[in-house]
Coordinates of C-alpha atoms and ligand atoms in Angstrom, one line a residue:
M1 CA 113.8 98.6 103.1
Y2 CA 117.5 99.5 103.1
R3 CA 117.4 101.5 106.3
S4 CA 115.2 102.5 109.2
H5 CA 117.6 105.3 110.3
T6 CA 120.6 107.2 109.0
N7 CA 124.0 106.9 110.5
G8 CA 123.8 110.3 112.1
E9 CA 120.5 109.7 113.9
L10 CA 120.7 107.3 116.8
R11 CA 120.9 108.4 120.4
L12 CA 120.5 107.0 123.9
R13 CA 116.7 107.2 123.6
H14 CA 116.9 104.6 120.8
V15 CA 118.5 102.0 123.1
E16 CA 116.9 98.5 122.8
K17 CA 115.4 99.5 119.5
E18 CA 116.0 97.2 116.5
V19 CA 117.3 99.3 113.6
T20 CA 118.5 98.7 110.0
L21 CA 121.4 100.9 108.7
S22 CA 123.2 101.1 105.4
G23 CA 126.3 102.8 104.4
W24 CA 130.0 102.7 103.7
V25 CA 132.6 101.1 105.9
Q26 CA 134.9 103.8 107.2
K27 CA 137.0 101.6 109.4
V28 CA 137.1 98.1 110.8
R29 CA 138.8 97.4 114.2
D30 CA 139.3 93.7 114.7
K31 CA 140.3 92.6 118.2
G32 CA 140.0 88.9 117.4
F33 CA 137.0 88.1 119.6
M34 CA 135.4 91.5 119.0
L35 CA 135.0 93.7 116.0
W36 CA 133.9 97.2 115.5
I37 CA 132.9 98.8 112.2
D38 CA 132.4 102.5 111.7
L39 CA 129.5 102.8 109.3
R40 CA 129.3 106.1 107.4
D41 CA 126.7 107.9 105.2
R42 CA 126.0 111.5 104.4
Y43 CA 124.5 112.0 107.9
G44 CA 127.3 110.7 110.1
I45 CA 128.9 107.7 111.5
T46 CA 127.5 104.9 113.6
Q47 CA 129.6 102.3 115.4
L48 CA 128.6 98.7 114.9
I49 CA 129.8 96.0 117.2
L50 CA 130.0 92.2 116.7
D51 CA 131.5 89.7 119.1
E52 CA 132.0 86.0 119.5
E53 CA 129.6 85.7 122.3
R54 CA 126.6 87.6 121.1
T55 CA 126.9 87.5 117.3
D56 CA 126.0 84.5 115.1
K57 CA 129.3 82.8 114.1
A58 CA 128.7 82.9 110.3
I59 CA 128.0 86.7 110.5
F60 CA 131.0 87.2 112.7
E61 CA 133.2 85.4 110.2
Q62 CA 131.7 87.3 107.3
A63 CA 132.3 90.6 109.1
K64 CA 136.0 89.8 109.2
T65 CA 136.2 89.8 105.4
I66 CA 134.8 93.3 105.1
G67 CA 137.1 96.0 103.8
R68 CA 137.2 99.8 103.7
E69 CA 134.4 101.4 101.6
F70 CA 132.4 98.2 101.3
V71 CA 128.7 99.1 101.1
I72 CA 126.8 97.1 103.7
Q73 CA 123.5 96.8 105.3
V74 CA 123.0 95.7 108.9
T75 CA 120.2 95.1 111.3
G76 CA 120.8 95.1 115.0
T77 CA 119.9 96.4 118.4
V78 CA 120.9 99.8 119.7
I79 CA 122.9 99.5 122.9
E80 CA 124.6 101.9 125.2
R81 CA 128.4 102.2 124.7
Q82 CA 130.8 101.2 127.4
S83 CA 133.3 104.0 126.5
K84 CA 131.5 106.9 125.0
N85 CA 132.8 109.2 122.2
N86 CA 131.8 112.8 122.8
N87 CA 133.2 113.9 119.5
I88 CA 130.3 112.5 117.4
P89 CA 126.6 112.9 117.9
T90 CA 126.0 109.1 117.9
G91 CA 128.9 108.5 120.3
E92 CA 126.8 107.3 123.2
I93 CA 125.4 104.2 121.4
E94 CA 126.5 101.4 119.2
V95 CA 124.5 98.8 117.3
L96 CA 124.9 95.1 118.1
V97 CA 124.7 93.5 114.7
T98 CA 122.4 90.5 114.1
K99 CA 122.1 90.6 110.4
L100 CA 124.7 91.7 107.8
T101 CA 124.5 92.0 104.0
V102 CA 127.3 93.1 101.8
L103 CA 125.6 95.2 99.2
N104 CA 128.8 95.8 97.3
T105 CA 132.5 95.3 97.7
A106 CA 135.1 98.0 97.1
K107 CA 138.7 98.2 96.0
T108 CA 141.0 99.9 98.5
P109 CA 140.5 103.6 97.8
P110 CA 143.5 105.5 96.4
F111 CA 143.5 107.9 99.3
T112 CA 142.1 107.8 102.8
I113 CA 138.5 109.0 103.1
E114 CA 138.9 111.1 106.1
D115 CA 138.8 114.8 106.9
D116 CA 142.6 115.1 106.6
T117 CA 143.4 113.0 103.5
D118 CA 146.7 111.8 102.2
G119 CA 145.4 112.3 98.6
G120 CA 146.9 115.1 96.5
E121 CA 144.7 117.4 94.5
E122 CA 145.1 115.6 91.1
L123 CA 144.3 112.2 92.7
R124 CA 141.3 113.6 94.6
M125 CA 139.9 115.1 91.4
Q126 CA 140.4 111.9 89.4
Y127 CA 138.3 110.1 92.0
R128 CA 136.1 113.0 92.9
Y129 CA 133.2 110.7 93.8
L130 CA 135.4 109.3 96.7
D131 CA 136.5 112.8 97.6
I132 CA 132.9 113.8 97.9
R133 CA 132.5 111.1 100.6
R134 CA 134.9 113.2 102.8
N135 CA 133.3 115.6 105.2
P136 CA 134.9 118.8 104.1
V137 CA 133.9 118.4 100.4
K138 CA 130.4 117.0 101.3
E139 CA 129.8 119.9 103.7
S140 CA 130.9 122.4 101.1
L141 CA 128.4 121.1 98.6
I142 CA 125.6 121.2 101.2
F143 CA 126.7 124.7 102.1
R144 CA 126.4 125.7 98.5
H145 CA 122.9 124.3 98.3
K146 CA 121.9 126.3 101.4
V147 CA 123.3 129.5 99.9
A148 CA 121.5 128.9 96.6
Q149 CA 118.3 128.1 98.4
E150 CA 118.5 131.4 100.4
V151 CA 119.1 133.3 97.2
R152 CA 116.0 131.8 95.6
S153 CA 114.0 132.4 98.7
Y154 CA 115.0 136.1 99.0
L155 CA 114.6 136.9 95.4
S156 CA 111.3 135.0 95.1
N157 CA 110.0 136.9 98.1
Q158 CA 110.9 140.1 96.2
D159 CA 108.8 139.1 93.2
F160 CA 111.7 138.0 91.1
I161 CA 110.8 135.1 88.6
E162 CA 113.4 132.5 87.8
V163 CA 113.4 132.1 84.0
E164 CA 115.7 129.7 82.1
T165 CA 117.5 131.1 79.0
P166 CA 119.0 129.0 76.3
Y167 CA 122.6 127.6 76.2
L168 CA 122.9 127.2 72.5
I169 CA 123.0 130.8 71.4
K170 CA 125.0 133.4 69.5
S171 CA 128.0 135.2 71.0
T172 CA 127.3 137.5 73.9
P173 CA 130.3 139.7 74.5
E174 CA 131.6 139.7 78.0
G175 CA 135.2 140.0 77.1
A176 CA 136.2 136.4 76.8
R177 CA 136.3 133.9 73.9
D178 CA 133.3 131.8 73.2
F179 CA 133.0 128.1 73.5
V180 CA 131.3 127.0 70.3
V181 CA 129.2 124.1 69.3
P182 CA 128.9 122.9 65.7
S183 CA 125.4 122.5 64.3
R184 CA 124.9 119.2 62.5
M185 CA 121.7 120.5 60.9
N186 CA 123.1 123.8 59.7
E187 CA 126.3 123.0 57.9
G188 CA 129.2 125.2 58.6
Q189 CA 127.4 127.0 61.4
F190 CA 128.0 127.1 65.1
Y191 CA 126.2 128.0 68.3
A192 CA 128.1 129.8 71.0
L193 CA 127.6 128.9 74.7
P194 CA 126.6 131.9 76.7
Q195 CA 129.3 133.9 78.4
S196 CA 126.3 135.2 80.3
P197 CA 122.5 135.4 79.6
Q198 CA 123.0 139.2 79.1
T199 CA 121.0 139.8 76.0
F200 CA 118.2 137.3 76.9
K201 CA 117.6 138.9 80.3
Q202 CA 117.3 142.3 78.6
L203 CA 114.9 140.8 76.1
L204 CA 112.9 139.4 79.1
M205 CA 112.6 143.0 80.3
V206 CA 111.3 144.0 76.9
G207 CA 108.9 141.1 77.3
G208 CA 107.6 142.7 80.5
M209 CA 109.0 140.1 83.0
D210 CA 110.0 143.1 85.2
K211 CA 112.1 141.2 87.7
Y212 CA 114.1 138.2 86.5
F213 CA 116.8 136.0 88.1
Q214 CA 118.4 132.7 87.2
I215 CA 121.1 130.6 88.9
V216 CA 122.8 129.7 85.7
K217 CA 125.9 128.2 84.1
C218 CA 128.1 130.6 82.0
F219 CA 130.9 129.6 79.8
R220 CA 134.1 131.6 79.0
D221 CA 137.1 130.3 77.1
E222 CA 139.8 132.3 78.9
D223 CA 143.4 131.5 79.6
L224 CA 142.8 130.0 83.0
R225 CA 144.2 131.8 85.9
A226 CA 144.4 130.1 89.2
D227 CA 140.9 129.4 90.7
R228 CA 139.0 130.3 87.5
Q229 CA 136.7 127.8 85.9
P230 CA 135.7 127.7 82.2
E231 CA 132.2 127.0 83.3
F232 CA 130.9 128.7 86.3
T233 CA 127.6 129.7 87.9
Q234 CA 126.1 133.1 88.2
I235 CA 123.1 134.5 90.1
D236 CA 122.0 136.5 87.1
C237 CA 119.4 139.3 87.7
E238 CA 117.6 142.0 85.8
M239 CA 115.0 144.6 86.7
A240 CA 112.8 147.0 84.7
F241 CA 111.9 150.6 85.6
V242 CA 114.9 151.0 87.8
E243 CA 117.7 153.4 88.4
Q244 CA 121.1 152.4 89.7
E245 CA 120.0 153.3 93.2
D246 CA 117.2 150.7 93.0
I247 CA 119.6 148.0 91.9
L248 CA 122.1 148.8 94.6
K249 CA 119.4 148.7 97.3
T250 CA 117.9 145.5 96.2
F251 CA 121.2 143.6 95.9
E252 CA 122.7 145.1 99.0
G253 CA 119.5 143.6 100.6
L254 CA 120.2 140.2 99.1
T255 CA 123.9 140.3 100.3
R256 CA 122.9 141.4 103.8
Y257 CA 120.3 138.7 104.0
L258 CA 122.8 136.0 103.0
L259 CA 125.4 137.3 105.5
Q260 CA 122.7 137.2 108.2
K261 CA 121.2 133.8 107.3
I262 CA 124.3 132.0 106.4
N263 CA 127.0 133.6 108.6
N264 CA 124.9 135.2 111.3
V265 CA 126.6 138.5 110.7
E266 CA 124.9 141.8 110.6
V267 CA 126.5 144.4 108.5
A268 CA 125.8 148.1 108.3
E269 CA 125.0 150.0 105.1
F270 CA 127.6 149.1 102.5
P271 CA 130.1 151.9 101.9
R272 CA 130.4 153.2 98.3
M273 CA 133.5 154.3 96.5
T274 CA 134.1 155.5 93.0
Y275 CA 136.3 153.6 90.7
D276 CA 138.8 156.5 90.6
E277 CA 138.9 156.6 94.4
A278 CA 139.4 152.8 94.6
M279 CA 142.3 153.0 92.2
Q280 CA 143.9 155.9 93.9
T281 CA 143.5 154.7 97.4
Y282 CA 144.0 150.9 96.9
G283 CA 145.5 150.6 93.4
N284 CA 142.7 148.2 92.7
D285 CA 139.0 148.2 91.7
K286 CA 138.2 145.5 94.2
P287 CA 139.9 146.7 97.4
D288 CA 139.9 144.6 100.5
I289 CA 138.8 147.2 103.1
R290 CA 139.0 144.9 106.1
F291 CA 142.3 146.6 106.8
G292 CA 143.9 150.0 106.2
M293 CA 147.3 150.4 104.5
K294 CA 145.8 153.0 102.2
F295 CA 148.0 154.4 99.5
G296 CA 149.7 157.8 100.2
E297 CA 150.7 159.6 97.0
L298 CA 154.1 161.1 97.5
N299 CA 154.8 163.0 94.3
T300 CA 154.7 166.4 95.9
V301 CA 156.9 165.4 98.9
A302 CA 159.4 163.1 97.1
R303 CA 160.2 164.7 93.8
H304 CA 162.0 167.8 95.0
K305 CA 165.5 166.3 95.7
E306 CA 168.2 164.7 93.6
F307 CA 166.8 161.2 93.6
N308 CA 166.2 160.6 89.9
V309 CA 164.3 157.4 90.3
F310 CA 161.4 159.4 91.9
N311 CA 161.9 162.5 89.8
K312 CA 161.4 160.5 86.5
A313 CA 158.4 158.6 87.9
E314 CA 154.9 159.4 86.9
L315 CA 153.7 158.3 90.4
V316 CA 155.5 157.8 93.7
V317 CA 153.3 156.1 96.2
G318 CA 153.6 154.4 99.5
I319 CA 151.9 152.4 102.2
A320 CA 152.6 152.2 106.0
V321 CA 153.0 148.6 107.2
P322 CA 151.8 148.4 110.8
G323 CA 154.5 147.3 113.1
G324 CA 156.8 146.9 110.0
N325 CA 159.8 148.6 111.7
S326 CA 160.3 145.3 113.5
Y327 CA 161.4 143.7 110.2
T328 CA 165.1 142.9 110.1
R329 CA 167.2 144.2 107.2
K330 CA 167.1 140.6 105.8
E331 CA 163.4 140.5 106.0
I332 CA 163.1 143.8 104.2
D333 CA 165.5 142.6 101.5
K334 CA 163.3 139.6 101.0
L335 CA 160.3 141.9 100.7
I336 CA 162.2 143.8 98.0
D337 CA 162.9 140.6 96.2
W338 CA 159.2 139.8 96.5
V339 CA 158.1 143.0 94.7
K340 CA 160.8 142.4 92.0
R341 CA 159.4 139.0 91.1
P342 CA 158.2 139.0 87.5
Q343 CA 154.6 138.4 88.8
V344 CA 154.7 141.7 90.6
G345 CA 157.3 143.5 88.4
A346 CA 158.5 146.4 90.5
L347 CA 162.0 147.6 89.7
G348 CA 162.8 148.2 93.4
M349 CA 161.4 149.5 96.6
V350 CA 162.4 152.4 98.8
Y351 CA 161.6 152.2 102.5
S352 CA 161.6 154.3 105.6
R353 CA 161.6 152.9 109.1
C354 CA 159.6 154.8 111.6
N355 CA 161.4 154.5 114.9
D356 CA 159.7 154.6 118.2
D357 CA 161.5 157.8 119.2
G358 CA 159.9 159.6 116.2
S359 CA 163.0 159.5 114.1
Y360 CA 163.3 157.9 110.6
K361 CA 165.8 155.7 108.9
S362 CA 165.4 155.2 105.2
S363 CA 167.1 153.4 102.3
V364 CA 167.5 156.8 100.7
D365 CA 168.9 158.8 103.5
K366 CA 171.5 160.2 101.1
F367 CA 168.7 162.2 99.4
Y368 CA 166.0 162.8 102.0
D369 CA 166.3 164.3 105.5
Q370 CA 164.1 163.7 108.6
E371 CA 161.7 166.5 107.6
D372 CA 161.1 164.8 104.2
L373 CA 160.6 161.4 105.8
A374 CA 158.2 162.9 108.4
K375 CA 156.1 164.0 105.5
W376 CA 156.1 160.6 103.9
A377 CA 154.9 159.2 107.2
E378 CA 152.2 161.8 107.4
V379 CA 150.9 161.1 103.9
T380 CA 150.9 157.4 104.3
G381 CA 149.5 157.6 107.9
A382 CA 152.6 155.8 109.4
K383 CA 153.0 155.8 113.1
P384 CA 156.2 155.1 115.2
G385 CA 156.9 151.4 114.8
D386 CA 155.7 151.2 111.2
L387 CA 157.5 150.8 107.9
V388 CA 156.8 153.0 104.9
C389 CA 157.2 151.1 101.6
V390 CA 157.4 153.2 98.5
L391 CA 157.2 152.2 94.9
S392 CA 157.5 154.4 91.8
G393 CA 157.0 154.4 88.1
D394 CA 154.1 154.4 85.5
T395 CA 150.9 155.1 87.4
N396 CA 148.9 152.1 86.4
K397 CA 151.7 149.7 86.8
V398 CA 152.9 151.0 90.1
R399 CA 149.4 151.0 91.6
A400 CA 149.0 147.3 90.6
Q401 CA 152.4 146.5 92.2
L402 CA 151.7 148.3 95.4
S403 CA 148.3 146.7 95.6
A404 CA 149.9 143.3 95.3
L405 CA 152.3 144.2 98.1
R406 CA 149.5 145.5 100.3
M407 CA 147.6 142.3 99.9
E408 CA 150.6 140.1 100.5
L409 CA 151.6 142.0 103.7
A410 CA 148.0 141.9 104.9
E411 CA 148.0 138.1 104.4
R412 CA 151.3 137.8 106.3
L413 CA 150.1 140.1 109.1
G414 CA 146.9 138.0 109.4
L415 CA 144.7 141.0 108.5
R416 CA 142.6 139.1 106.0
K417 CA 140.3 137.4 108.5
P418 CA 138.0 134.9 106.9
N419 CA 135.1 135.5 109.2
E420 CA 135.1 139.2 109.0
F421 CA 133.0 140.6 106.2
A422 CA 133.6 144.0 104.5
P423 CA 131.3 144.6 101.5
L424 CA 131.7 147.6 99.3
W425 CA 130.1 149.1 96.2
V426 CA 132.5 150.4 93.6
V427 CA 130.6 152.7 91.3
D428 CA 131.2 155.1 88.3
F429 CA 133.4 152.7 86.3
P430 CA 134.8 154.0 83.1
L431 CA 132.6 153.1 80.1
L432 CA 135.5 152.3 77.9
E433 CA 138.9 150.8 78.2
W434 CA 141.8 151.2 75.8
D435 CA 143.1 148.0 74.5
E436 CA 146.8 148.2 73.5
D437 CA 146.7 145.0 71.4
T438 CA 143.9 146.0 69.1
A439 CA 144.5 149.7 69.5
R440 CA 140.8 150.2 70.1
F441 CA 138.4 151.0 72.9
H442 CA 136.6 148.1 74.4
A443 CA 133.5 148.2 76.6
M444 CA 134.8 147.9 80.2
H445 CA 131.7 146.1 81.3
H446 CA 129.9 145.1 78.1
P447 CA 128.5 147.1 75.1
F448 CA 125.0 147.3 76.6
T449 CA 126.0 149.4 79.5
S450 CA 124.7 152.9 79.6
P451 CA 127.0 155.9 79.8
K452 CA 126.2 158.5 82.4
P453 CA 124.0 160.9 80.5
E454 CA 126.0 163.9 81.7
D455 CA 129.2 162.3 80.3
M456 CA 127.7 161.6 76.8
P457 CA 129.3 164.7 75.2
L458 CA 132.8 163.4 76.1
L459 CA 132.2 160.3 73.9
D460 CA 133.6 162.3 70.9
T461 CA 136.2 164.4 72.7
D462 CA 137.6 162.2 75.5
P463 CA 136.1 158.7 75.4
A464 CA 138.3 157.4 78.2
K465 CA 136.8 159.9 80.6
V466 CA 133.2 158.8 80.0
R467 CA 131.8 157.1 83.1
A468 CA 129.2 154.4 83.0
N469 CA 126.3 153.6 85.2
A470 CA 128.1 150.5 86.2
Y471 CA 128.9 149.0 89.6
D472 CA 130.6 146.2 91.3
L473 CA 129.9 144.6 94.6
V474 CA 133.2 143.8 96.3
L475 CA 133.5 141.5 99.3
N476 CA 136.8 141.1 101.1
G477 CA 138.9 142.0 98.1
N478 CA 136.8 139.9 95.7
E479 CA 134.5 141.1 93.0
I480 CA 131.4 139.1 93.8
G481 CA 129.0 140.9 91.6
G482 CA 128.8 143.4 88.8
G483 CA 126.3 145.0 86.6
S484 CA 125.0 148.2 85.0
I485 CA 122.0 150.2 83.9
R486 CA 121.5 149.3 80.3
I487 CA 121.0 151.3 77.2
H488 CA 117.4 150.9 76.2
D489 CA 117.1 152.9 73.0
K490 CA 118.2 152.0 69.6
T491 CA 120.0 155.2 68.8
T492 CA 122.3 155.2 71.8
Q493 CA 123.0 151.5 71.3
A494 CA 123.9 152.1 67.7
L495 CA 126.2 155.0 68.8
M496 CA 127.8 152.7 71.3
F497 CA 128.5 150.0 68.7
D498 CA 130.0 152.6 66.5
H499 CA 132.4 153.8 69.2
L500 CA 133.4 150.2 69.8
G501 CA 134.4 149.9 66.2
F502 CA 131.5 147.9 64.9
T503 CA 130.3 148.8 61.4
P504 CA 126.4 149.2 61.2
E505 CA 126.4 145.9 59.2
E506 CA 128.4 144.0 61.9
A507 CA 126.2 145.4 64.7
K508 CA 123.1 144.4 62.8
A509 CA 124.4 140.9 62.1
Q510 CA 125.4 140.3 65.7
F511 CA 122.9 142.2 67.7
G512 CA 120.1 143.0 65.2
F513 CA 117.6 141.1 67.4
L514 CA 118.3 143.4 70.3
M515 CA 118.2 146.6 68.3
N516 CA 114.9 145.4 66.8
A517 CA 113.5 144.7 70.3
F518 CA 114.4 148.2 71.3
E519 CA 111.9 149.4 68.6
Y520 CA 109.0 147.8 70.4
G521 CA 108.9 149.6 73.7
A522 CA 111.9 148.6 75.7
P523 CA 111.6 149.8 79.3
P524 CA 114.5 151.4 81.2
H525 CA 116.2 148.5 82.9
G526 CA 119.4 147.3 84.6
G527 CA 120.8 144.4 86.4
I528 CA 123.6 142.6 88.0
A529 CA 125.2 139.2 88.2
F530 CA 126.9 137.5 91.1
G531 CA 129.5 134.8 90.8
L532 CA 127.9 132.1 92.9
D533 CA 131.1 129.9 93.2
R534 CA 133.2 132.7 94.6
L535 CA 130.4 134.1 96.8
V536 CA 129.8 130.6 98.3
A537 CA 133.6 130.2 98.9
I538 CA 133.8 133.6 100.7
L539 CA 130.7 133.0 102.8
G540 CA 132.2 129.6 103.7
G541 CA 135.5 131.4 104.7
Q542 CA 137.5 129.8 102.0
E543 CA 139.7 131.1 99.2
T544 CA 139.4 128.3 96.6
I545 CA 136.2 127.9 94.6
R546 CA 137.0 124.4 93.5
D547 CA 136.1 123.0 96.9
F548 CA 132.5 124.2 96.4
I549 CA 132.0 122.8 92.9
A550 CA 131.1 119.1 92.7
F551 CA 133.0 118.3 89.6
P552 CA 135.5 121.1 88.9
K553 CA 138.0 121.4 86.1
N554 CA 141.7 121.7 86.7
N555 CA 143.9 124.7 85.8
A556 CA 144.3 123.5 82.2
G557 CA 140.5 123.4 81.9
R558 CA 140.4 119.6 82.0
D559 CA 138.1 117.3 83.8
V560 CA 140.6 114.7 84.9
M561 CA 137.9 112.3 86.1
I562 CA 136.0 111.9 82.9
D563 CA 139.1 112.9 80.8
A564 CA 137.6 115.8 78.9
P565 CA 138.1 117.4 76.5
A566 CA 138.8 114.4 74.2
P567 CA 139.0 113.8 70.5
I568 CA 135.9 112.7 68.7
D569 CA 135.8 110.0 66.1
Y570 CA 135.9 110.5 62.4
D571 CA 132.2 109.6 61.8
Q572 CA 131.1 112.2 64.3
L573 CA 133.3 114.8 62.6
T574 CA 131.9 113.9 59.2
E575 CA 128.3 114.2 60.6
L576 CA 129.2 117.7 61.9
N577 CA 130.8 118.7 58.7
L578 CA 134.0 119.4 60.5
K579 CA 136.2 117.0 58.7
L580 CA 136.9 119.3 55.8
N581 CA 137.7 122.2 58.0
L582 CA 140.2 120.1 59.9
K583 CA 141.9 118.9 56.7
S584 CA 142.4 122.3 55.1
Ligands
LIG601 N1 126.3 140.1 82.3 C1 127.1 140.7 83.2 C2 128.3 139.8 83.6 O1 128.2 138.6 83.4 C3 126.4 141.1 84.5 C4 125.4 142.2 84.2 O2 125.7 143.2 83.6 O3 124.3 142.0 84.7 O4 129.3 140.3 84.1

């Protein structure tokens, strides 16, 4: 028996008990005649004590050779501590060691295994198994487990069945590139790893499963943005015989349950906002509504003067920064530099100070009088003491720029509070999105999403205006889930493929299996998928998802610990029939 108790378990009531403990050596304090060892495992830390008087000489000497991160087993008696440590649950006792076994030695770790480590990100990732011994990482993984368990419990109680779908499949379009796997047995052919189980979950509905979910890995070969992983986990769900309202209710229920169970937070009914409204009011389809700073469109109150920058612009739009009038000229100049950074891309920024006495002072006083500026304040909701920041230009670009500024300012003003939760449904997404590069329409969600029936006639006349039965669940400025009601008849699906530029042959080759299934009684159905990594991070009050993934990849998509991806040898290439392809 390696242990009778864990290192987080012993209390005063165990005093005089003989116990056996195992774990890692966190710290050794050697006073010469007395020696303390902090012994750590997943459950906590227990202080061990050895001294010249009470400990067998050989054991005492052996203990002096022990280093950090050695794996040891000890037997001893629980005794009350002289000086107690109230910071840890086992702080009232220590174990007087009578037997010591070194189970394994350890090299000195490349960084300290403590809550605040001296290890940089790259080093921690390279030795992730040591990083996982640290409390913050360990706790994050345990937290993730809890969230996953609550998800399973809630959905199972609602009669959802968890079904596994295959990883070696054919492309499922979710807007990214596929990771592909060569098939040895089928020369020249490849599987694709699922970007999502989308088509399979729809086929499960045709199969009558009715309510499906799966906590599942998905793979997308995208140019990595910060905090994106090429493989990530979804809570993937689908239901039959449902309308959009049923899905929103069910998954609002799941989200509310998680907030309550995990965060002990009760939230009221989630507000809903159309995509158009979100874009107009926040410049963003995943607005953080924990704070205001709503957009005020100024076209009608700013394009009547000689200021050509505004007169030429498609959109003039501003926000009121609370308390922003306290910014110095220098600070405002810095803000202007910030919006002009290539990552944001604004050409400049106009501002108007709202003085406490109700007067205004703007950077464009030459063109606008007090009456004009009062209107700007009114439209943006600015109060005395605020600062109105105004950007102008092409509508889509300027909305994105002002949204970036809004988020940045909120961050600086401390308005993005990690333990405040503001969920929001964004509904009525456009069905199609124009892609400049390919000069074609793409499905904004995916090609299986149902258009709103009343918008169907627009497909031929004004495709960009067609709305979809698609929705996103947004939490604190992050899209945590998204889904749609699906097309469930062959004719509409064929029409959709046609609008997306597939020839009937291409559609058949890629999605014939789905179209066939639609001929055998497909029920109306719809679903949603949540990004588990991000959801867990947000519930855990953190921004980075990497901390909640046991073995994450870095920003270049590499696993620096196992050093992947890596070349494969010639024989393996030959076996996979890839050698010729590489040569040509
Ligand atoms: N398959 C979709 C996605 O991965 C989610 C859904 O439509 O259910 O975004």
